[in-house]
Coordinates of C-alpha atoms in Angstrom, one line a residue:
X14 CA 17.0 48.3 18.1
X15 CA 16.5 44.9 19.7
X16 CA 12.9 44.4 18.8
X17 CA 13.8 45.3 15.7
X18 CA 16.7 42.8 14.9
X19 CA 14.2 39.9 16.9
X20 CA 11.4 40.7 14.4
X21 CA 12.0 39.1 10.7
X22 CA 10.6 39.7 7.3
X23 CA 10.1 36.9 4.6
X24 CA 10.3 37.5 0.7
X25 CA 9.8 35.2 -1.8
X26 CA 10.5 35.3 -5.5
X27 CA 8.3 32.4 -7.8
X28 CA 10.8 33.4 -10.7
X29 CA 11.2 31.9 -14.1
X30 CA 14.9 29.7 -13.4
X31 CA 14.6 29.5 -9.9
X32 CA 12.6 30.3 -6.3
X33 CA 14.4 32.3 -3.9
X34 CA 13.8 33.6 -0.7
X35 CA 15.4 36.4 1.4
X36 CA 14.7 37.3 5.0
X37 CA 15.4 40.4 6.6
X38 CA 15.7 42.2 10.3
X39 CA 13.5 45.2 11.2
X40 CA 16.5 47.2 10.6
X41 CA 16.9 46.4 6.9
X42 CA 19.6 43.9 7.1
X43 CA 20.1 40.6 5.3
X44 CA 19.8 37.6 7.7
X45 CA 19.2 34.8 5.1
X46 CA 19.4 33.8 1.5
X47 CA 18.2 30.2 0.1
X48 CA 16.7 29.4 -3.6
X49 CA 16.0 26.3 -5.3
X50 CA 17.2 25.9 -8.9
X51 CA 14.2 24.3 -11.0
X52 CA 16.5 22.6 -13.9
X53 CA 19.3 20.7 -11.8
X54 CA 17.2 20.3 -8.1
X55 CA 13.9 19.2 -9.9
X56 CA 15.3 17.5 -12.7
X57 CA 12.2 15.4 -12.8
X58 CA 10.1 18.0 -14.5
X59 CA 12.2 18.3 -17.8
X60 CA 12.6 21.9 -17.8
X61 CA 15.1 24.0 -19.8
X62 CA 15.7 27.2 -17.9
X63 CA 12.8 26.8 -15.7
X64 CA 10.2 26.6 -18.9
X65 CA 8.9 23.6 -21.2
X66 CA 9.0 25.0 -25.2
X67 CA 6.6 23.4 -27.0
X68 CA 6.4 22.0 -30.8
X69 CA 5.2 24.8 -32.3
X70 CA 8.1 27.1 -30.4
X71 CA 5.4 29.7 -29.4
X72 CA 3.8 27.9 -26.4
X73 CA 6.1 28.2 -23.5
X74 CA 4.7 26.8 -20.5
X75 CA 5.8 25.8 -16.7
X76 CA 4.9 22.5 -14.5
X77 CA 2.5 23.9 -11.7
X78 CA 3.9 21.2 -9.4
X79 CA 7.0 22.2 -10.2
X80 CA 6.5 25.4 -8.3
X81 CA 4.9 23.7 -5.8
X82 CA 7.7 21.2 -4.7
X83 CA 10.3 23.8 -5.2
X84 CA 8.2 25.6 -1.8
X85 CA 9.1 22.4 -0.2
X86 CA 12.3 22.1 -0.9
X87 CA 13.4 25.7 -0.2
X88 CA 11.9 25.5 3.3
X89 CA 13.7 22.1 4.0
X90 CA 16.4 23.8 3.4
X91 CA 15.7 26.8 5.3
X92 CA 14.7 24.5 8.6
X93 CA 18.6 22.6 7.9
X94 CA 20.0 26.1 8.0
X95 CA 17.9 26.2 11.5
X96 CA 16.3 29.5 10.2
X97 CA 13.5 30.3 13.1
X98 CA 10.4 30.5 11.4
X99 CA 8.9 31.8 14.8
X100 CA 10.7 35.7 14.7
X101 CA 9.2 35.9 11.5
X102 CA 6.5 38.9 11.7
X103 CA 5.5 39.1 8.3
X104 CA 5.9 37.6 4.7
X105 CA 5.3 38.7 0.8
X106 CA 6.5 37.8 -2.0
X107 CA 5.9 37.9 -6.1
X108 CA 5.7 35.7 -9.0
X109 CA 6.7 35.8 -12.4
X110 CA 4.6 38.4 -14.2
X111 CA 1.6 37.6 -16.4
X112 CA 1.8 33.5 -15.7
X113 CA -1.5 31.8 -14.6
X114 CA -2.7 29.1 -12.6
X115 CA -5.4 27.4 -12.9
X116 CA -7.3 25.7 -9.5
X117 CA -9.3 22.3 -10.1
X118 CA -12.9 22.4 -8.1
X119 CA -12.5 21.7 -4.9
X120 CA -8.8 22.9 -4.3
X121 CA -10.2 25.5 -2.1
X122 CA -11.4 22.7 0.3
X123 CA -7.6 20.9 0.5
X124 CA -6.0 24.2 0.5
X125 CA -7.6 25.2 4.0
X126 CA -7.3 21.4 5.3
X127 CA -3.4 20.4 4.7
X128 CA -1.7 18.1 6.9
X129 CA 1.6 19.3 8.0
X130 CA 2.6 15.9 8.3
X131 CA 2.8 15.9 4.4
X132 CA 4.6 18.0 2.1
X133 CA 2.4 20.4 0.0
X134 CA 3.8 18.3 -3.5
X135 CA 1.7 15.2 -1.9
X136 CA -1.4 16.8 -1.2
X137 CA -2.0 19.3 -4.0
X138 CA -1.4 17.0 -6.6
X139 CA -4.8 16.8 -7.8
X140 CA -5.8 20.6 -7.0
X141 CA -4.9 21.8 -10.4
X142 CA -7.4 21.8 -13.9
X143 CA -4.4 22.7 -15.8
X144 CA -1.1 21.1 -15.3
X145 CA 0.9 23.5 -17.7
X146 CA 1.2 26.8 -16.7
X147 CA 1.0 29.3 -19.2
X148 CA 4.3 32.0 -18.6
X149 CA 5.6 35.4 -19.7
X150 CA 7.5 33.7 -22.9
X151 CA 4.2 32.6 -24.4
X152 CA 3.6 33.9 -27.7
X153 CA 0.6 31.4 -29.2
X154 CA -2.2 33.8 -28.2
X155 CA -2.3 36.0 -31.0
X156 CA -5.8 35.2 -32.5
X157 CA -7.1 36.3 -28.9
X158 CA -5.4 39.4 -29.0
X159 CA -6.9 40.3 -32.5
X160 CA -10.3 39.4 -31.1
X161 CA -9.5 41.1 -27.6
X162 CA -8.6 44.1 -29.4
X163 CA -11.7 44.0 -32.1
X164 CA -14.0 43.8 -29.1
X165 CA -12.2 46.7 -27.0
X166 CA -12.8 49.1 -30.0
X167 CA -8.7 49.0 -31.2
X168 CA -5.7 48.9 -29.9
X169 CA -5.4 52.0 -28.5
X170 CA -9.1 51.8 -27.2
X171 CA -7.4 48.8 -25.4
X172 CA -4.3 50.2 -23.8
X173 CA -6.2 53.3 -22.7
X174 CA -8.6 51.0 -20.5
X175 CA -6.0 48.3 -19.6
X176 CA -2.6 50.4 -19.8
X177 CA -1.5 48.2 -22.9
X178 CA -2.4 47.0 -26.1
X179 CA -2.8 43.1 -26.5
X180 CA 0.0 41.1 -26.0
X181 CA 0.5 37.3 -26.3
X182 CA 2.0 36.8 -23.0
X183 CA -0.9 38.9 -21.4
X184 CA -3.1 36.9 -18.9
X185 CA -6.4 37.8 -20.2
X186 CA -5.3 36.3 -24.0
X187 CA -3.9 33.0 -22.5
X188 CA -7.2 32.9 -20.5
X189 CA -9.1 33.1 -23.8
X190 CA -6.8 30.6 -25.5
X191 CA -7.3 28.1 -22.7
X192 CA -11.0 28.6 -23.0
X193 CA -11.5 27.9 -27.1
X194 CA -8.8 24.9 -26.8
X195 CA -9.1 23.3 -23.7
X196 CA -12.8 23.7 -22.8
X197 CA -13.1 20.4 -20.3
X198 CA -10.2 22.0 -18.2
X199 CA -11.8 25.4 -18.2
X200 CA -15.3 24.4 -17.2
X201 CA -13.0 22.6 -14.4
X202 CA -11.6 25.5 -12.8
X203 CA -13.0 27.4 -9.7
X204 CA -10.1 29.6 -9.3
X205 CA -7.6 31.4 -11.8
X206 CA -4.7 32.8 -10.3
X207 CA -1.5 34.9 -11.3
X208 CA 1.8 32.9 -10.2
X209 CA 1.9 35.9 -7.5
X210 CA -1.1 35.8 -6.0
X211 CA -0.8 31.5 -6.5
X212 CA 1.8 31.5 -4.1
X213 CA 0.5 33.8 -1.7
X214 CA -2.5 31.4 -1.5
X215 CA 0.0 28.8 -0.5
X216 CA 1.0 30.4 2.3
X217 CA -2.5 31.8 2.9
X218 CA -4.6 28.4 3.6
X219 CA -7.2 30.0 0.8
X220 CA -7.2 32.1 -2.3
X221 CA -5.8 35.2 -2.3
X222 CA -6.6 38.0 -4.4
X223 CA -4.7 39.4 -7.0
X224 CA -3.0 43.2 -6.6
X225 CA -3.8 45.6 -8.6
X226 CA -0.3 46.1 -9.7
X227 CA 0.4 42.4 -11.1
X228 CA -3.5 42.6 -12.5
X229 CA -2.7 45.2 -14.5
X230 CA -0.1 42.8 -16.8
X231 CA -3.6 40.7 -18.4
X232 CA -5.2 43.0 -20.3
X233 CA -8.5 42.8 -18.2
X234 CA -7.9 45.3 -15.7
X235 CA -9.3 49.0 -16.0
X236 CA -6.4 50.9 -14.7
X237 CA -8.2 53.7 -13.5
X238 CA -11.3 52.2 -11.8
X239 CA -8.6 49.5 -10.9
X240 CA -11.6 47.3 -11.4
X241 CA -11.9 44.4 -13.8
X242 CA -12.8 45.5 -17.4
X243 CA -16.9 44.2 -18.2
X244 CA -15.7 44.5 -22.1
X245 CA -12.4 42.9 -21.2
X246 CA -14.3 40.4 -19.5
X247 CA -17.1 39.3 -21.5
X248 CA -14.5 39.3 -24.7
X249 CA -12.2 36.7 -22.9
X250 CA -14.6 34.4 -21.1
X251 CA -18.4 34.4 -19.0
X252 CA -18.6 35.1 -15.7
X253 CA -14.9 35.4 -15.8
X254 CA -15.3 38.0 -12.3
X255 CA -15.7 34.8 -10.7
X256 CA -12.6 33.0 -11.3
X257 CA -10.8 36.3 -10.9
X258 CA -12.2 37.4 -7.2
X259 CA -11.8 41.1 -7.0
X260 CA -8.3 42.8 -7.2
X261 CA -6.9 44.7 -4.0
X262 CA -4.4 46.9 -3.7
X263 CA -0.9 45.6 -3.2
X264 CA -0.2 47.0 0.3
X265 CA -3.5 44.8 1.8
X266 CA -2.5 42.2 4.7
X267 CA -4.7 39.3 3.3
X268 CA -4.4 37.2 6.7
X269 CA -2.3 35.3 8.9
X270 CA -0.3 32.3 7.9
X271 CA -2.2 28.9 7.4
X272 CA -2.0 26.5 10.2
X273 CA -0.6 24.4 7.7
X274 CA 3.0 26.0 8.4
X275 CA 2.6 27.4 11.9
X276 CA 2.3 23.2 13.3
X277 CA 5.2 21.9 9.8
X278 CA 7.5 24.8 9.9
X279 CA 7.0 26.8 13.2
X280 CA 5.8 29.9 12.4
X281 CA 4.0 32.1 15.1
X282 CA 0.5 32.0 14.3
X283 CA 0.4 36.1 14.2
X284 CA 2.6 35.9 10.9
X285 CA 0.7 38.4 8.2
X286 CA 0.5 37.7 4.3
X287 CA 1.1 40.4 2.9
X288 CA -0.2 40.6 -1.0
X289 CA 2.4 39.2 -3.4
X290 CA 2.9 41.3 -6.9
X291 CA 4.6 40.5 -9.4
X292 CA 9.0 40.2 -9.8
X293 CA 9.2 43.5 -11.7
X294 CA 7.5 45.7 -9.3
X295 CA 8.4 44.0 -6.5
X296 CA 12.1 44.3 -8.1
X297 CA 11.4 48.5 -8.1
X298 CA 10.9 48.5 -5.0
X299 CA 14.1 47.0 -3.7
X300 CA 16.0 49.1 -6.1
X301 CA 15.3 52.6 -4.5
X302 CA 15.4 54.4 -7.8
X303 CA 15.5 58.2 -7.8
X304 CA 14.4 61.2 -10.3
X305 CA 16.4 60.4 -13.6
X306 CA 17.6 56.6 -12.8
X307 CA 16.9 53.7 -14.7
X308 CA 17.1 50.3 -13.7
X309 CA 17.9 46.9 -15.7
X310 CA 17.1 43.7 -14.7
X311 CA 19.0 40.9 -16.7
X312 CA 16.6 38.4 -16.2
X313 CA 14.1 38.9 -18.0
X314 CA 15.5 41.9 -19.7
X315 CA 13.4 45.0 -18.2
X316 CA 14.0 48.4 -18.1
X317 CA 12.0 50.5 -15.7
X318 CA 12.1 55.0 -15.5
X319 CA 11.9 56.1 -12.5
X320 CA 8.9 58.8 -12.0
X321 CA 7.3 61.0 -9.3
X322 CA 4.1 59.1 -9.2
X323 CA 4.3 56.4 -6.6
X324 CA 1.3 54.3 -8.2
X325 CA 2.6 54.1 -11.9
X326 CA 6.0 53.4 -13.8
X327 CA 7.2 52.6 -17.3
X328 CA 8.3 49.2 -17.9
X329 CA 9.8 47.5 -21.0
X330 CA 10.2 44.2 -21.1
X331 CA 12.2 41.4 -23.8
X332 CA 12.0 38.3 -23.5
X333 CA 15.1 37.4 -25.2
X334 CA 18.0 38.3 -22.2
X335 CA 20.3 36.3 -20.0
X336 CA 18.9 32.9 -21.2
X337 CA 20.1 33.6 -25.3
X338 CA 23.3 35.3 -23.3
X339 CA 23.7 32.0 -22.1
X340 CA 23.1 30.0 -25.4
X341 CA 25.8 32.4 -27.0
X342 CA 28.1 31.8 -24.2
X343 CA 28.1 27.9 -24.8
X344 CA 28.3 27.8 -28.5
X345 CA 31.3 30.7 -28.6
X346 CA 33.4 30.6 -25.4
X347 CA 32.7 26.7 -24.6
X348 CA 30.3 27.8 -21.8
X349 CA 32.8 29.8 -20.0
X350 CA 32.0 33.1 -19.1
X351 CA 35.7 34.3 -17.8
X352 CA 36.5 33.6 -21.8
X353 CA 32.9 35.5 -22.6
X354 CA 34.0 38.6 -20.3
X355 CA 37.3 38.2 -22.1
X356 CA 35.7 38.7 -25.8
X357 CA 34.2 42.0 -24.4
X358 CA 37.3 43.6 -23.1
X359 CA 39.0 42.2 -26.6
X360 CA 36.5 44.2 -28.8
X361 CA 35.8 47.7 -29.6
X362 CA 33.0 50.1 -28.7
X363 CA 30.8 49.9 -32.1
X364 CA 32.1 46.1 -32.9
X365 CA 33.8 47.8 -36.0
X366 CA 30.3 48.3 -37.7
X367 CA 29.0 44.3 -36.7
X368 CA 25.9 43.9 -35.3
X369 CA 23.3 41.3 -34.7
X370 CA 19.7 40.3 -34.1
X371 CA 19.1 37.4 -30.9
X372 CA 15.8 36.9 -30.8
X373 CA 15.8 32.6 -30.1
X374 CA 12.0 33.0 -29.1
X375 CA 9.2 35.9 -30.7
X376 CA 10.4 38.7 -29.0
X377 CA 8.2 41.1 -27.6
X378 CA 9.4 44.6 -28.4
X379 CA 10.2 44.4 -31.1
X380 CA 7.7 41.5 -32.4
X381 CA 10.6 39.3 -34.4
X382 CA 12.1 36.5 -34.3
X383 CA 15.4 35.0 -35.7
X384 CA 19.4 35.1 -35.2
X385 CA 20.5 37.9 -37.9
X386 CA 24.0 39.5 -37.9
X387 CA 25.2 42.5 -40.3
X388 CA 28.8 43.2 -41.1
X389 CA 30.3 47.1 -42.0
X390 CA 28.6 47.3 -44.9
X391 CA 25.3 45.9 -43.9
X392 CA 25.2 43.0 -45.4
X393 CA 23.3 40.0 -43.9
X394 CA 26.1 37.0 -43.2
X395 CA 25.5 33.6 -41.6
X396 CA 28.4 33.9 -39.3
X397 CA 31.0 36.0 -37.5
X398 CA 33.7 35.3 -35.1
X399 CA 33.1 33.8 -31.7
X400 CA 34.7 37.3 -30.0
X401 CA 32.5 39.4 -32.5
X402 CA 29.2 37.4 -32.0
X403 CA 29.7 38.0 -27.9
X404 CA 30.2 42.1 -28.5
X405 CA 27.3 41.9 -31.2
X406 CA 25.0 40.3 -29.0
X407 CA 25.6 42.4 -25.7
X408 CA 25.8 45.3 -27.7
X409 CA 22.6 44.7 -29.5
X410 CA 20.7 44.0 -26.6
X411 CA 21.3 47.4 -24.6
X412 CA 20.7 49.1 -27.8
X413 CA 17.5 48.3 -28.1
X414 CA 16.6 48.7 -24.6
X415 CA 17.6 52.6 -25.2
X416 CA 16.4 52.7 -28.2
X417 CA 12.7 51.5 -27.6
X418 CA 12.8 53.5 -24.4
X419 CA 13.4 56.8 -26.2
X420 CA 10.6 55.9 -28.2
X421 CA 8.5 56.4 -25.5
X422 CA 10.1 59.9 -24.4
X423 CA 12.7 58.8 -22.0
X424 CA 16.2 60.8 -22.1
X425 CA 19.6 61.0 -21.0
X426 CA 19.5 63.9 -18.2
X427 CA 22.7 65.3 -16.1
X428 CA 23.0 63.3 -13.0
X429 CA 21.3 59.5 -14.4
X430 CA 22.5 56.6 -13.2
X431 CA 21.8 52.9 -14.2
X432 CA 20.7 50.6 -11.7
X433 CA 21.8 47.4 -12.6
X434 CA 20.2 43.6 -10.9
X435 CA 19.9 40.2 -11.9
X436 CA 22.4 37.7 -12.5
X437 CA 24.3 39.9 -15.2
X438 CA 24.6 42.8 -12.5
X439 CA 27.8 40.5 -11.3
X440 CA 29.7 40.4 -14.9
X441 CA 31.4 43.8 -15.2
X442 CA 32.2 43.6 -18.8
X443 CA 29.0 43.2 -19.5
X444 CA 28.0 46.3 -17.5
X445 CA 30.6 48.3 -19.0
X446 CA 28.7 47.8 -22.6
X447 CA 25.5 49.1 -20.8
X448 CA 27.3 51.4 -19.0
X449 CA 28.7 52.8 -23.0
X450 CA 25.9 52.4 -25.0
X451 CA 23.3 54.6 -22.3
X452 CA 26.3 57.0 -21.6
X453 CA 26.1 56.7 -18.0
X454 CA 27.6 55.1 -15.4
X455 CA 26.1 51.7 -13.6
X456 CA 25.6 51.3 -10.1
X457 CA 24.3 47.8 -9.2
X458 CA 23.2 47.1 -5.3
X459 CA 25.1 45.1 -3.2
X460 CA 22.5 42.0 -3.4
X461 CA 21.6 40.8 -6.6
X462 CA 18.0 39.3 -5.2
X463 CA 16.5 42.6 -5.5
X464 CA 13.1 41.3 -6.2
X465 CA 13.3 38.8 -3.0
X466 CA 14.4 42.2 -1.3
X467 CA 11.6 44.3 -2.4
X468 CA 9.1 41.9 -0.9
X469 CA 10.7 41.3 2.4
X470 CA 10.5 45.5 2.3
X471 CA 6.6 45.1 1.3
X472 CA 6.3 42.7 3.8
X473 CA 8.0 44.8 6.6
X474 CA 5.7 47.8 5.2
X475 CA 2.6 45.8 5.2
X476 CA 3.4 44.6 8.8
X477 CA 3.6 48.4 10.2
X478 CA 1.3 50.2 7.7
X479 CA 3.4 53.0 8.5
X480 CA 5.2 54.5 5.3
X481 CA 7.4 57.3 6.1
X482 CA 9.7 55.3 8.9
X483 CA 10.0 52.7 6.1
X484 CA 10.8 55.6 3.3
X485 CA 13.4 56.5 5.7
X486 CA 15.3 53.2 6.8
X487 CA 15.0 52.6 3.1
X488 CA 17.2 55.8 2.0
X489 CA 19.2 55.6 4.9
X490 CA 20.4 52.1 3.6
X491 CA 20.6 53.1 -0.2
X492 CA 22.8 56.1 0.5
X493 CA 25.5 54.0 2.6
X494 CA 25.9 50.3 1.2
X495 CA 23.1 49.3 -0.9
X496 CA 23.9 51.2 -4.1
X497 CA 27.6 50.6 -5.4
X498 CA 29.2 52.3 -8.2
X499 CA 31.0 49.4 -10.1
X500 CA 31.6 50.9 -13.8
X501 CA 31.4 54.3 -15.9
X502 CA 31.4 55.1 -19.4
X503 CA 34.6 54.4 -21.2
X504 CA 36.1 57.5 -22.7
X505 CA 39.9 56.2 -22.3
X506 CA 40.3 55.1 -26.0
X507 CA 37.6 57.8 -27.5
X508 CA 37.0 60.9 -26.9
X509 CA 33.3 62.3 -25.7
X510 CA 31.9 63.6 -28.9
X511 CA 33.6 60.4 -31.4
X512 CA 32.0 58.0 -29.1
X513 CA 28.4 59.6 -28.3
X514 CA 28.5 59.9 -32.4
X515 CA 29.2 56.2 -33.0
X516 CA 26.7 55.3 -30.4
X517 CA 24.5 57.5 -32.3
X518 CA 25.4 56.1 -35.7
X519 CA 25.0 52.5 -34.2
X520 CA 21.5 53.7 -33.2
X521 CA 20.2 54.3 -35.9
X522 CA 21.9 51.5 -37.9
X523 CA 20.0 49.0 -35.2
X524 CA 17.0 51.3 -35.8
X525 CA 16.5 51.0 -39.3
X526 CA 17.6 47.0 -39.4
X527 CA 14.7 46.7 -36.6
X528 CA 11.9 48.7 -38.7
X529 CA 12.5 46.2 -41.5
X530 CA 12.5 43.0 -39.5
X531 CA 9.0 44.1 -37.3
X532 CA 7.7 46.9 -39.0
X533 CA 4.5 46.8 -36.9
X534 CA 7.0 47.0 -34.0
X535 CA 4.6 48.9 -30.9
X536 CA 6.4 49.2 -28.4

């Protein structure tokens, strides 16, 4: 067990609010936790929960050199906390799904000739074409999805050669967008990257390739071939296979660390890269989900069903989660969350018949956007009271997690559990509402970084390319402290049948309110 403990694992997670890193031993246990918070530790960049919202409030974007100095910073802070960079074996990481990054000609060149006597922030600052990043809570691409879609043969033609129909957010569309709008930048690129495999090339001295698993979120990958799409491709841009390089799968070591932070940081020059995905796989796999579980992760709001078949899983994703929690939280409890917690415990199951709509950005599934609430007799009203807004919006939001997700054939079986993660995982009155409105009790893990723990577990995996040992420390771990029941459903004040009827009757009130707002919803 010696070797083991001496031997470390990096993971690193390029998220939308923050970065984050966690390292563990060989063993599975957590040695270190460090992030960097983009709004208040890079205040220079103006962003507002790690994003910049344009004019038109569909174009969300992120400063590229935002991401880049946060690297910096978080392993300043790592060296203060004398973390030794030499045990560590092997490192992965992931990124923000469906953001993209855009390399300037000639980045390759500085990438592979960095000076570790300068921070990565000095030297890359002219290795991008496009400054802005595109991110997941885009929604301006729309005209490219209706063209993507035309040229695919339909929407469903689409999702059976790329998994999904168009979405905004989608790589591929953003790529397109970029293409018709900003045509100087484009022809100026020699490199597109996904925020994953961006900061794997970081670490890597050189580009690295993109997984197959993140690659599938653009609408350009053939999910079967696991090859890039040629209609896919010649829709969105020419000789886009190019700026792509090929897809690999996400257990490939791409190469040791760069030079660049074996001489600046001290890493041993044996230290893999192991392929970075992107947060919500990477997130499955440091959730250890069984037959039956779901899992929720607050931020964004994603739901995932566990299934047999290691190489797929369902996702849903919404865009509108912990960040319009946090809007409602200033404007009702004064920013407080004790007082937000509070307003939950102080309202019923059902919020007497209230309910709302949250969507502060387009929302994804459903396609709406607006702040609608609905009292007991349906009627639309501009207001309610600070205690029923909180329930409404809580409520609301798991609602349509379960009810989009039984859409698509999932069901409440004997024996499921919610998995809950993210920065909500901590509040348990907000857990309780999931914990109601799925009818089944919530477990949450012990570490709320389970996206930074799935990729130090990739990492590890990568590092051994041996699978069952892994499987096995894995299980051992979930079944003594990783997995803790914190909540269950609530039947003290209601009895079994009256509540799974009002969650029922809530349901399909939601239901029919969310048909009239989007009804082209797909989910």
């Amino acid at each position: 067990m010696a070797a083991a403990q001496d031997s470390l694992y990096l993971g690193f997670d390029f998220s939308t609010q923050q970065l984050k890193v966690v390292a563990i031993d060989g063993d599975l246990n957590v040695v270190h936790q460090n992030h960097v918070l983009f709004d208040s530790e890079l205040p220079e960049f103006r962003t507002q929960g790690g994003v910049q919202l344009h004019a038109d409030r569909l174009t969300v974007t992120s400063p590229v050199l935002m991401w880049v100095k946060a690297l910096d910073l978080l392993l300043d802070k790592m060296r203060r906390a004398e973390f030794d960079f030499s045990r560590v074996r092997a490192l992965s990481g992931s990124g923000q799904q469906h953001g993209s990054v855009y390399w300037r000609r000639g980045a390759s060149e500085t990438l592979n000739q960095l000076d570790p006597d300068q921070s990565l922030y000095q030297q890359l600052q002219g290795s991008f074409s496009v400054l802005d990043s595109p991110v997941w809570m885009d929604s301006s691409s729309s005209q490219q999805c209706q063209d993507l879609q035309a040229a695919a043969g339909g929407a469903l033609r689409l999702a059976e050669i790329t998994g999904s129909r168009a979405y905004e957010r989608f790589t591929g569309n953003q790529i397109a967008k970029l293409r018709q709008n900003r045509l100087e930048e484009f022809q100026d690129t020699e490199r597109i990257s996904l925020v994953s495999s961006f900061a794997a090339s970081l670490f890597l001295g050189g580009y690295a390739a993109i997984d197959y698993s993140d690659g599938s979120g653009m609408n350009l990958l053939d999910i079967r071939s696991r090859t890039w799409s040629e209609i896919c491709l010649e829709a969105t841009a020419p000789h886009l296979d190019r700026l792509l390089g090929a897809p690999l799968p996400p257990t490939s070591v791409l190469g040791p660390v760069s030079s660049y932070f074996v001489r600046r940081c001290g890493f041993s020059e044996s230290c893999r890269v192991v392929a970075f995905t992107g947060d919500n796989p990477a997130s499955l796999a440091g959730m250890r989900l069984q037959q039956g579980d779901i899992a929720v992760s607050s931020h964004p709001h994603t739901l995932f069903k566990s299934v047999l078949k290691l190489l797929t899983c369902f996702i849903l994703s919404f865009k509108n989660g912990s960040l319009t929690r946090e809007r409602v939280r200033n404007e009702c409890t004064g920013g407080s969350w004790e007082v937000f917690s509070a307003a939950l415990r102080e309202t019923p199951l059902g919020n007497n018949g209230n309910i709302g709509f949250y969507f502060d950005t387009m929302e994804i599934t459903p396609p709406a956007v607006g702040v609608h609430r609905f009292d007991s007799d349906d009627t639309e009203v501009s207001s309610v009271s600070p205690q029923v807004e909180v329930r409404a919006l809580v409520e609301g939001q798991f609602l349509s997690r379960r009810l989009h997700a039984e859409r698509l054939g999932y069901s409440i079986i004997p024996g499921t559990r919610v998995l809950a993660t993210g920065g909500a995982s901590s509040n348990k009155e907000i857990l309780q509402v999931l914990s109601d409105v799925f009818n089944a009790p919530v477990y949450t893990i012990d570490l709320s970084n389970s996206t930074c723990l799935g990729s130090a577990y990739r990492a590890l995996h990568g590092n051994t390319l041996t699978v069952l040992p892994l499987i096995l420390l894995i299980l051992q771990q979930y079944c003594s402290s990783a997995s803790v029941l914190i909540i269950s459903p609530d039947y003290c004040d209601l009895k079994k049948g009256k509540k799974e009827n009002l969650v029922k009757e809530v349901k399909e009130k939601r239901w029919n309110k969310e048909k009239k707002r989007a009804p082209e919803a797909d989910p």
